[in-house]
């Protein structure tokens, strides 16, 4: 199958691109599109045959449910039961935006594969002009996981989607770099005290200012308990070379690079801009603020695969604010491995 990548932005007349995308979706085909977090790989969420194609194209395990994207508030009650006050408050505060809420699903409306056998469904209204326009023109719910091959970092640019899925899907709507760069916060509002299943740009503090107490289990607590967001248990975000975490400390990083190179390793360093002068074999910037780091993280991880690096060193950040989302992704990409002095590959 040939994959078309169509640029959709204010400088080109995109009418035809949207109508082609809508036609493809209506015919049960897949279309990748930008959201404000990462690119999604969409199929009409009521079409079981179409939704199954998502799992096939991504190589995604069939027990990992998909997020349903909607273009208007009113649609929500077509798909879910029991919209609580807290959910309504969150919708008011954070939709459209980088927030997925888990609800009890209405039976027999969405394709069975969307929910992967659960009695709940994750729904989000994205805040990206291309995503919203596509959803509103289509007028149907769109199931869309991140548009990467399963296990790889999520795509934040149209070209990332092409790298992973060319030949497997008919169309990519390319709206440029996504902006936020980490996937939406997933919160389970079916519980008495809501639980953040996946941290994102809507932070614990932001929820608490709107609905009171919410729980955000640490990485370790999440690993120990039964995974409530099934996707969280799989290997994720990993470049080909192993990733090791290291403190954001110039001296430590500099010594680590030296030691690794003495051992014959080729090192890619992912770190703030001010670390560029260190002697790594490749350097990819995280930028300087946490916002930059979220936006650059997946690009930097993906860039490692275009080098001959056999070790990736990535500097960490604190877990305040969006740092929780960044560290959640970074720990997964590293399989929680830290660089230690007298390095031996794990
Ligand atoms: O920002 C995003 O959320 C992007 C864009 C495209 O919208 N989508 C995305 O989808 O990241 P995906 O499939 O890569 O991640 C969805 C996560 C997975 O960890 C999945 O297990 C969890 O949400 N999830 C989906 N439905 C769920 C449910 N009913 N209960 C618990 N977790 C659910
Ligand atoms: Mg994903």
CSV table of C-alpha atoms and ligand atoms in Angstrom, one decimal:
chain,number,residue,atom,x,y,z
A,1,UNK,CA,0.0,0.0,0.0
A,2,UNK,CA,1.3,3.5,-0.8
A,3,UNK,CA,1.2,6.0,2.0
A,4,UNK,CA,0.4,9.6,1.1
A,5,UNK,CA,1.7,12.3,3.5
A,6,UNK,CA,-0.4,15.4,3.0
A,7,UNK,CA,0.7,18.8,4.5
A,8,UNK,CA,-2.3,20.5,6.1
A,9,UNK,CA,-1.5,24.0,7.4
A,10,UNK,CA,-2.7,27.5,6.9
A,11,UNK,CA,-0.4,28.0,3.9
A,12,UNK,CA,-2.1,25.4,1.7
A,13,UNK,CA,-5.7,24.8,0.8
A,14,UNK,CA,-6.4,21.7,2.7
A,15,UNK,CA,-10.1,21.2,1.8
A,16,UNK,CA,-9.3,18.3,-0.5
A,17,UNK,CA,-7.0,16.6,2.0
A,18,UNK,CA,-9.7,16.6,4.7
A,19,UNK,CA,-12.3,15.3,2.3
A,20,UNK,CA,-9.9,12.5,1.2
A,21,UNK,CA,-9.2,11.7,4.8
A,22,UNK,CA,-12.9,11.6,5.7
A,23,UNK,CA,-13.7,9.3,2.7
A,24,UNK,CA,-10.9,6.9,3.7
A,25,UNK,CA,-12.2,6.8,7.3
A,26,UNK,CA,-15.7,6.2,6.1
A,27,UNK,CA,-14.5,3.4,4.0
A,28,UNK,CA,-13.0,1.7,7.0
A,29,UNK,CA,-9.4,2.7,6.3
A,30,UNK,CA,-6.8,4.3,8.7
A,31,UNK,CA,-5.7,7.9,8.7
A,32,UNK,CA,-2.9,9.3,10.9
A,33,UNK,CA,-3.4,12.9,12.1
A,34,UNK,CA,-1.8,15.4,14.5
A,35,UNK,CA,-3.1,16.2,17.9
A,36,UNK,CA,-1.6,18.6,20.4
A,37,UNK,CA,0.1,15.7,22.2
A,38,UNK,CA,1.4,13.2,19.6
A,39,UNK,CA,0.1,11.9,16.2
A,40,UNK,CA,-2.8,9.5,16.4
A,41,UNK,CA,-3.6,6.6,14.1
A,42,UNK,CA,-7.3,6.8,13.5
A,43,UNK,CA,-10.2,4.5,12.5
A,44,UNK,CA,-13.9,5.0,12.9
A,45,UNK,CA,-14.5,3.7,16.4
A,46,UNK,CA,-17.8,2.0,15.6
A,47,UNK,CA,-16.3,-0.1,12.7
A,48,UNK,CA,-14.8,-3.3,14.1
A,49,UNK,CA,-13.0,-4.2,10.9
A,50,UNK,CA,-11.4,-0.8,10.7
A,51,UNK,CA,-10.4,-0.8,14.4
A,52,UNK,CA,-8.7,-4.2,13.9
A,53,UNK,CA,-6.5,-2.6,11.2
A,54,UNK,CA,-5.0,-0.3,13.9
A,55,UNK,CA,-3.8,-3.2,16.0
A,56,UNK,CA,-2.3,-4.9,12.8
A,57,UNK,CA,-0.6,-1.7,11.5
A,58,UNK,CA,1.0,-1.0,14.9
A,59,UNK,CA,1.8,-4.5,15.9
A,60,UNK,CA,-0.2,-3.7,19.1
A,61,UNK,CA,-1.1,-6.4,21.6
A,62,UNK,CA,-4.9,-6.9,21.4
A,63,UNK,CA,-5.4,-6.5,25.2
A,64,UNK,CA,-4.4,-2.8,25.1
A,65,UNK,CA,-7.5,-0.7,24.6
A,66,UNK,CA,-7.7,2.4,22.4
A,67,UNK,CA,-8.7,6.0,23.2
A,68,UNK,CA,-11.8,7.4,21.5
A,69,UNK,CA,-11.5,10.9,20.2
A,70,UNK,CA,-14.6,13.1,19.8
A,71,UNK,CA,-15.0,16.5,18.1
A,72,UNK,CA,-18.0,17.9,20.2
A,73,UNK,CA,-19.0,17.7,23.9
A,74,UNK,CA,-22.5,16.5,23.1
A,75,UNK,CA,-21.4,13.2,21.6
A,76,UNK,CA,-20.0,12.0,24.9
A,77,UNK,CA,-23.2,10.6,26.2
A,78,UNK,CA,-23.7,8.5,23.1
A,79,UNK,CA,-20.8,6.3,24.2
A,80,UNK,CA,-20.7,6.3,28.0
A,81,UNK,CA,-22.9,5.9,31.1
A,82,UNK,CA,-22.7,7.8,34.4
A,83,UNK,CA,-21.0,11.1,33.6
A,84,UNK,CA,-20.1,12.3,37.1
A,85,UNK,CA,-19.9,15.8,38.4
A,86,UNK,CA,-16.2,15.5,38.6
A,87,UNK,CA,-16.0,14.4,35.0
A,88,UNK,CA,-18.2,17.4,34.0
A,89,UNK,CA,-15.9,19.7,35.9
A,90,UNK,CA,-12.8,18.2,34.2
A,91,UNK,CA,-14.4,18.5,30.8
A,92,UNK,CA,-15.2,22.2,31.5
A,93,UNK,CA,-11.7,22.9,32.6
A,94,UNK,CA,-9.5,20.7,30.3
A,95,UNK,CA,-11.4,19.9,27.1
A,96,UNK,CA,-10.6,20.3,24.4
A,97,UNK,CA,-7.1,19.3,25.6
A,98,UNK,CA,-4.6,16.7,26.6
A,99,UNK,CA,-6.9,14.7,28.9
A,100,UNK,CA,-8.4,11.3,28.5
A,101,UNK,CA,-11.1,10.3,30.9
A,102,UNK,CA,-12.1,6.7,31.6
A,103,UNK,CA,-15.9,6.1,31.8
A,104,UNK,CA,-18.2,3.1,32.0
A,105,UNK,CA,-18.8,2.3,28.3
A,106,UNK,CA,-22.4,2.0,26.9
A,107,UNK,CA,-22.7,-1.6,25.6
A,108,UNK,CA,-22.8,-2.4,21.9
A,109,UNK,CA,-22.1,1.1,20.5
A,110,UNK,CA,-18.4,1.1,20.0
A,111,UNK,CA,-16.5,-1.6,18.2
A,112,UNK,CA,-15.5,-4.4,20.6
A,113,UNK,CA,-11.8,-4.1,19.9
A,114,UNK,CA,-11.7,-0.5,21.0
A,115,UNK,CA,-12.2,-1.4,24.7
A,116,UNK,CA,-10.2,-4.7,24.4
A,117,UNK,CA,-12.8,-6.5,26.6
A,118,UNK,CA,-13.0,-3.9,29.4
A,119,UNK,CA,-16.3,-2.4,30.5
A,120,UNK,CA,-14.8,1.1,30.4
A,121,UNK,CA,-13.6,3.4,27.7
A,122,UNK,CA,-11.1,6.3,27.5
A,123,UNK,CA,-12.4,9.4,25.7
A,124,UNK,CA,-10.8,12.6,24.8
A,125,UNK,CA,-11.5,15.8,22.9
A,126,UNK,CA,-8.2,16.9,21.4
A,127,UNK,CA,-7.2,20.5,21.1
A,128,UNK,CA,-5.5,20.6,17.7
A,129,UNK,CA,-7.1,22.5,14.8
A,130,UNK,CA,-6.4,19.6,12.4
A,131,UNK,CA,-7.8,16.9,14.7
A,132,UNK,CA,-10.9,18.9,15.6
A,133,UNK,CA,-11.6,19.8,12.0
A,134,UNK,CA,-11.2,16.1,10.9
A,135,UNK,CA,-13.5,14.9,13.7
A,136,UNK,CA,-16.1,17.5,13.1
A,137,UNK,CA,-16.2,16.9,9.3
A,138,UNK,CA,-16.4,13.2,9.9
A,139,UNK,CA,-19.0,13.5,12.6
A,140,UNK,CA,-18.1,10.1,14.1
A,141,UNK,CA,-15.9,9.0,17.0
A,142,UNK,CA,-12.4,8.1,16.1
A,143,UNK,CA,-10.4,5.4,17.9
A,144,UNK,CA,-6.7,6.5,17.8
A,145,UNK,CA,-3.7,5.3,19.7
A,146,UNK,CA,-0.3,7.0,19.1
A,147,UNK,CA,0.7,6.4,15.5
A,148,UNK,CA,4.0,4.6,16.2
A,149,UNK,CA,4.9,0.9,15.8
A,150,UNK,CA,4.2,-0.7,19.2
A,151,UNK,CA,7.2,-0.2,21.6
A,152,UNK,CA,8.7,2.8,19.7
A,153,UNK,CA,8.6,6.4,21.0
A,154,UNK,CA,5.3,8.2,20.0
A,155,UNK,CA,5.4,10.3,16.9
A,156,UNK,CA,5.6,14.1,17.3
A,157,UNK,CA,6.1,14.8,13.6
A,158,UNK,CA,4.4,13.6,10.4
A,159,UNK,CA,7.8,12.2,9.3
A,160,UNK,CA,8.0,10.0,12.4
A,161,UNK,CA,4.7,8.4,11.4
A,162,UNK,CA,6.0,7.8,7.9
A,163,UNK,CA,9.2,6.2,9.3
A,164,UNK,CA,7.1,3.7,11.3
A,165,UNK,CA,4.0,3.1,9.2
A,166,UNK,CA,4.9,3.8,5.5
A,167,UNK,CA,3.3,1.0,3.4
A,168,UNK,CA,0.9,0.0,6.2
A,169,UNK,CA,-1.6,2.9,6.1
A,170,UNK,CA,-3.0,5.0,3.2
A,171,UNK,CA,-2.7,8.5,4.6
A,172,UNK,CA,-0.9,10.8,7.0
A,173,UNK,CA,-2.2,14.3,7.6
A,174,UNK,CA,0.9,16.2,8.4
A,175,UNK,CA,0.3,19.3,10.5
A,176,UNK,CA,3.9,19.8,11.6
A,177,UNK,CA,5.3,19.3,15.1
A,178,UNK,CA,2.6,18.5,17.7
A,179,UNK,CA,3.5,20.9,20.5
A,180,UNK,CA,3.1,19.2,23.9
A,181,UNK,CA,5.0,16.1,22.9
A,182,UNK,CA,3.9,13.6,25.6
A,183,UNK,CA,0.6,11.8,25.4
A,184,UNK,CA,-2.5,12.9,27.2
A,185,UNK,CA,-3.0,12.4,30.9
A,186,UNK,CA,-5.3,9.4,31.5
A,187,UNK,CA,-7.5,9.6,34.6
A,188,UNK,CA,-9.9,7.0,35.9
A,189,UNK,CA,-13.0,8.8,37.1
A,190,UNK,CA,-15.0,5.7,37.7
A,191,UNK,CA,-13.4,5.4,41.2
A,192,UNK,CA,-14.4,7.3,44.3
A,193,UNK,CA,-11.0,9.0,44.5
A,194,UNK,CA,-9.9,9.5,40.8
A,195,UNK,CA,-6.6,7.9,39.9
A,196,UNK,CA,-4.1,9.1,37.3
A,197,UNK,CA,-3.3,6.1,35.2
A,198,UNK,CA,-0.8,7.9,32.9
A,199,UNK,CA,0.7,11.3,33.8
A,200,UNK,CA,0.6,14.0,31.1
A,201,UNK,CA,0.4,17.7,30.6
A,202,UNK,CA,-2.7,18.0,32.8
A,203,UNK,CA,-1.0,17.5,36.1
A,204,UNK,CA,-2.1,16.3,39.5
A,205,UNK,CA,-2.0,19.8,40.8
A,206,UNK,CA,-4.3,21.0,38.0
A,207,UNK,CA,-6.9,18.3,38.7
A,208,UNK,CA,-6.8,19.0,42.4
A,209,UNK,CA,-7.6,22.7,41.9
A,210,UNK,CA,-10.8,21.6,40.0
A,211,UNK,CA,-12.0,18.3,41.6
A,212,UNK,CA,-10.1,17.9,44.9
A,213,UNK,CA,-8.0,14.9,45.8
A,214,UNK,CA,-6.7,12.6,43.1
A,215,UNK,CA,-4.2,9.8,43.3
A,216,UNK,CA,-1.0,9.5,41.2
A,217,UNK,CA,0.7,6.2,41.9
A,218,UNK,CA,4.5,6.3,41.5
A,219,UNK,CA,6.2,4.2,38.9
A,220,UNK,CA,7.1,1.6,41.5
A,221,UNK,CA,3.5,1.4,42.9
A,222,UNK,CA,2.2,1.1,39.4
A,223,UNK,CA,4.6,-1.8,38.6
A,224,UNK,CA,3.7,-3.6,41.8
A,225,UNK,CA,-0.1,-3.3,41.4
A,226,UNK,CA,-2.3,-4.8,38.7
A,227,UNK,CA,-2.0,-2.5,35.6
A,228,UNK,CA,-5.2,-0.6,35.3
A,229,UNK,CA,-4.1,1.1,32.1
A,230,UNK,CA,-3.2,-2.1,30.2
A,231,UNK,CA,-0.8,-0.2,27.9
A,232,UNK,CA,1.5,0.8,30.8
A,233,UNK,CA,2.8,-2.7,31.3
A,234,UNK,CA,4.5,-3.0,27.9
A,235,UNK,CA,8.0,-2.0,26.8
A,236,UNK,CA,7.7,1.5,25.5
A,237,UNK,CA,9.5,4.4,23.9
A,238,UNK,CA,12.7,2.4,23.4
A,239,UNK,CA,15.3,3.3,20.8
A,240,UNK,CA,17.4,0.5,19.4
A,241,UNK,CA,20.4,1.2,21.7
A,242,UNK,CA,19.9,0.8,25.4
A,243,UNK,CA,19.1,4.0,27.4
A,244,UNK,CA,20.7,4.8,30.7
A,245,UNK,CA,19.4,7.5,33.0
A,246,UNK,CA,21.8,10.0,34.7
A,247,UNK,CA,21.5,13.0,36.9
A,248,UNK,CA,21.5,16.4,35.2
A,249,UNK,CA,25.0,17.2,36.4
A,250,UNK,CA,27.7,18.2,34.0
A,251,UNK,CA,30.6,16.7,35.9
A,252,UNK,CA,28.9,13.3,36.2
A,253,UNK,CA,27.8,13.3,32.6
A,254,UNK,CA,31.2,14.3,31.4
A,255,UNK,CA,32.9,11.5,33.4
A,256,UNK,CA,30.3,9.0,32.2
A,257,UNK,CA,30.9,9.8,28.6
A,258,UNK,CA,34.7,9.5,29.1
A,259,UNK,CA,34.4,6.1,30.8
A,260,UNK,CA,32.0,4.7,28.2
A,261,UNK,CA,34.2,5.9,25.3
A,262,UNK,CA,37.2,4.3,27.0
A,263,UNK,CA,35.3,1.1,27.0
A,264,UNK,CA,34.8,1.5,23.2
A,265,UNK,CA,31.2,2.6,23.3
A,266,UNK,CA,29.7,5.2,21.0
A,267,UNK,CA,27.5,7.5,23.1
A,268,UNK,CA,24.5,9.6,22.2
A,269,UNK,CA,23.7,12.2,24.9
A,270,UNK,CA,20.2,13.6,25.4
A,271,UNK,CA,20.4,16.6,27.7
A,272,UNK,CA,19.7,20.3,28.1
A,273,UNK,CA,21.2,22.6,25.5
A,274,UNK,CA,24.0,23.7,27.9
A,275,UNK,CA,25.5,20.1,27.8
A,276,UNK,CA,26.2,20.3,24.1
A,277,UNK,CA,29.9,21.1,24.5
A,278,UNK,CA,30.6,17.8,26.3
A,279,UNK,CA,32.3,15.2,24.1
A,280,UNK,CA,29.5,12.7,23.4
A,281,UNK,CA,29.5,11.2,19.9
A,282,UNK,CA,26.0,12.5,19.2
A,283,UNK,CA,24.0,15.1,21.1
A,284,UNK,CA,20.3,15.7,21.0
A,285,UNK,CA,18.8,18.6,23.0
A,286,UNK,CA,16.0,18.3,25.5
A,287,UNK,CA,15.9,22.2,25.5
A,288,UNK,CA,15.9,24.0,28.8
A,289,UNK,CA,12.5,24.1,30.4
A,290,UNK,CA,10.3,21.1,31.3
A,291,UNK,CA,7.9,22.2,28.5
A,292,UNK,CA,10.8,22.0,26.1
A,293,UNK,CA,11.8,18.6,27.4
A,294,UNK,CA,8.3,17.2,26.9
A,295,UNK,CA,8.2,18.6,23.4
A,296,UNK,CA,11.7,17.3,22.5
A,297,UNK,CA,11.8,13.9,24.3
A,298,UNK,CA,10.4,11.6,21.7
A,299,UNK,CA,12.2,13.4,18.8
A,300,UNK,CA,15.5,13.0,20.7
A,301,UNK,CA,14.8,9.3,21.5
A,302,UNK,CA,13.9,8.6,17.8
A,303,UNK,CA,17.0,10.5,16.6
A,304,UNK,CA,19.2,8.0,18.3
A,305,UNK,CA,18.1,5.4,15.8
A,306,UNK,CA,19.5,7.5,13.0
A,307,UNK,CA,23.0,7.3,14.6
A,308,UNK,CA,25.5,4.4,15.2
A,309,UNK,CA,25.3,5.0,19.0
A,310,UNK,CA,25.3,1.8,21.0
A,311,UNK,CA,24.6,3.6,24.3
A,312,UNK,CA,22.2,6.4,25.0
A,313,UNK,CA,22.6,8.6,28.1
A,314,UNK,CA,19.6,10.7,29.1
A,315,UNK,CA,19.6,13.3,31.8
A,316,UNK,CA,16.6,13.2,34.2
A,317,UNK,CA,14.4,15.9,35.7
A,318,UNK,CA,12.3,16.3,38.8
A,319,UNK,CA,8.8,15.0,38.9
A,320,UNK,CA,7.0,18.3,39.6
A,321,UNK,CA,4.3,19.4,37.2
A,322,UNK,CA,4.8,17.9,33.7
A,323,UNK,CA,8.1,16.4,35.0
A,324,UNK,CA,6.0,13.4,36.2
A,325,UNK,CA,4.9,12.7,32.6
A,326,UNK,CA,8.5,13.1,31.3
A,327,UNK,CA,10.0,10.8,33.9
A,328,UNK,CA,7.3,8.2,33.4
A,329,UNK,CA,8.2,8.0,29.7
A,330,UNK,CA,12.0,8.3,30.2
A,331,UNK,CA,12.0,5.5,32.9
A,332,UNK,CA,10.2,3.3,30.4
A,333,UNK,CA,12.5,4.0,27.6
A,334,UNK,CA,15.4,3.1,29.9
A,335,UNK,CA,13.7,0.1,31.5
A,336,UNK,CA,14.6,2.0,34.7
A,337,UNK,CA,18.3,1.5,34.2
A,338,UNK,CA,20.7,4.1,35.6
A,339,UNK,CA,24.3,4.7,34.6
A,340,UNK,CA,26.7,3.9,37.4
A,341,UNK,CA,30.4,4.4,37.7
A,342,UNK,CA,32.5,1.3,36.6
A,343,UNK,CA,29.8,0.8,34.0
A,344,UNK,CA,28.8,-2.7,32.9
A,345,UNK,CA,26.0,-3.1,30.3
A,346,UNK,CA,22.8,-4.6,31.9
B,1,LIG,O1,-2.3,11.9,23.7
B,1,LIG,C1,-2.8,10.8,23.5
B,1,LIG,O2,-3.6,10.2,24.4
B,1,LIG,C2,-2.6,10.1,22.2
B,1,LIG,C3,-3.3,10.9,21.1
B,1,LIG,C4,-3.2,10.2,19.7
B,1,LIG,O3,-4.6,11.2,21.5
B,1,LIG,N1,-3.1,8.7,22.2
B,1,LIG,C5,-2.5,7.7,22.9
B,1,LIG,O4,-3.1,6.5,22.8
B,1,LIG,O5,-1.5,7.9,23.6
B,1,LIG,P1,-2.3,5.1,23.2
B,1,LIG,O6,-3.2,4.1,22.7
B,1,LIG,O7,-0.9,5.1,22.7
B,1,LIG,O8,-2.4,5.1,24.8
B,1,LIG,C6,-3.6,4.9,25.4
B,1,LIG,C7,-3.4,4.6,26.9
B,1,LIG,C8,-2.9,3.2,27.0
B,1,LIG,O9,-1.9,3.1,28.1
B,1,LIG,C9,-4.1,2.4,27.3
B,1,LIG,O10,-3.9,1.2,28.0
B,1,LIG,C10,-4.9,3.4,28.2
B,1,LIG,O11,-4.7,4.6,27.6
B,1,LIG,N2,-6.4,3.1,28.1
B,1,LIG,C11,-7.2,3.1,27.0
B,1,LIG,N3,-8.4,2.7,27.4
B,1,LIG,C12,-8.4,2.4,28.7
B,1,LIG,C13,-9.4,2.0,29.6
B,1,LIG,N4,-10.6,1.7,29.3
B,1,LIG,N5,-9.0,1.8,30.9
B,1,LIG,C14,-7.7,2.0,31.3
B,1,LIG,N6,-6.8,2.5,30.4
B,1,LIG,C15,-7.1,2.7,29.2
B,2,LIG,MG1,1.1,4.8,22.5
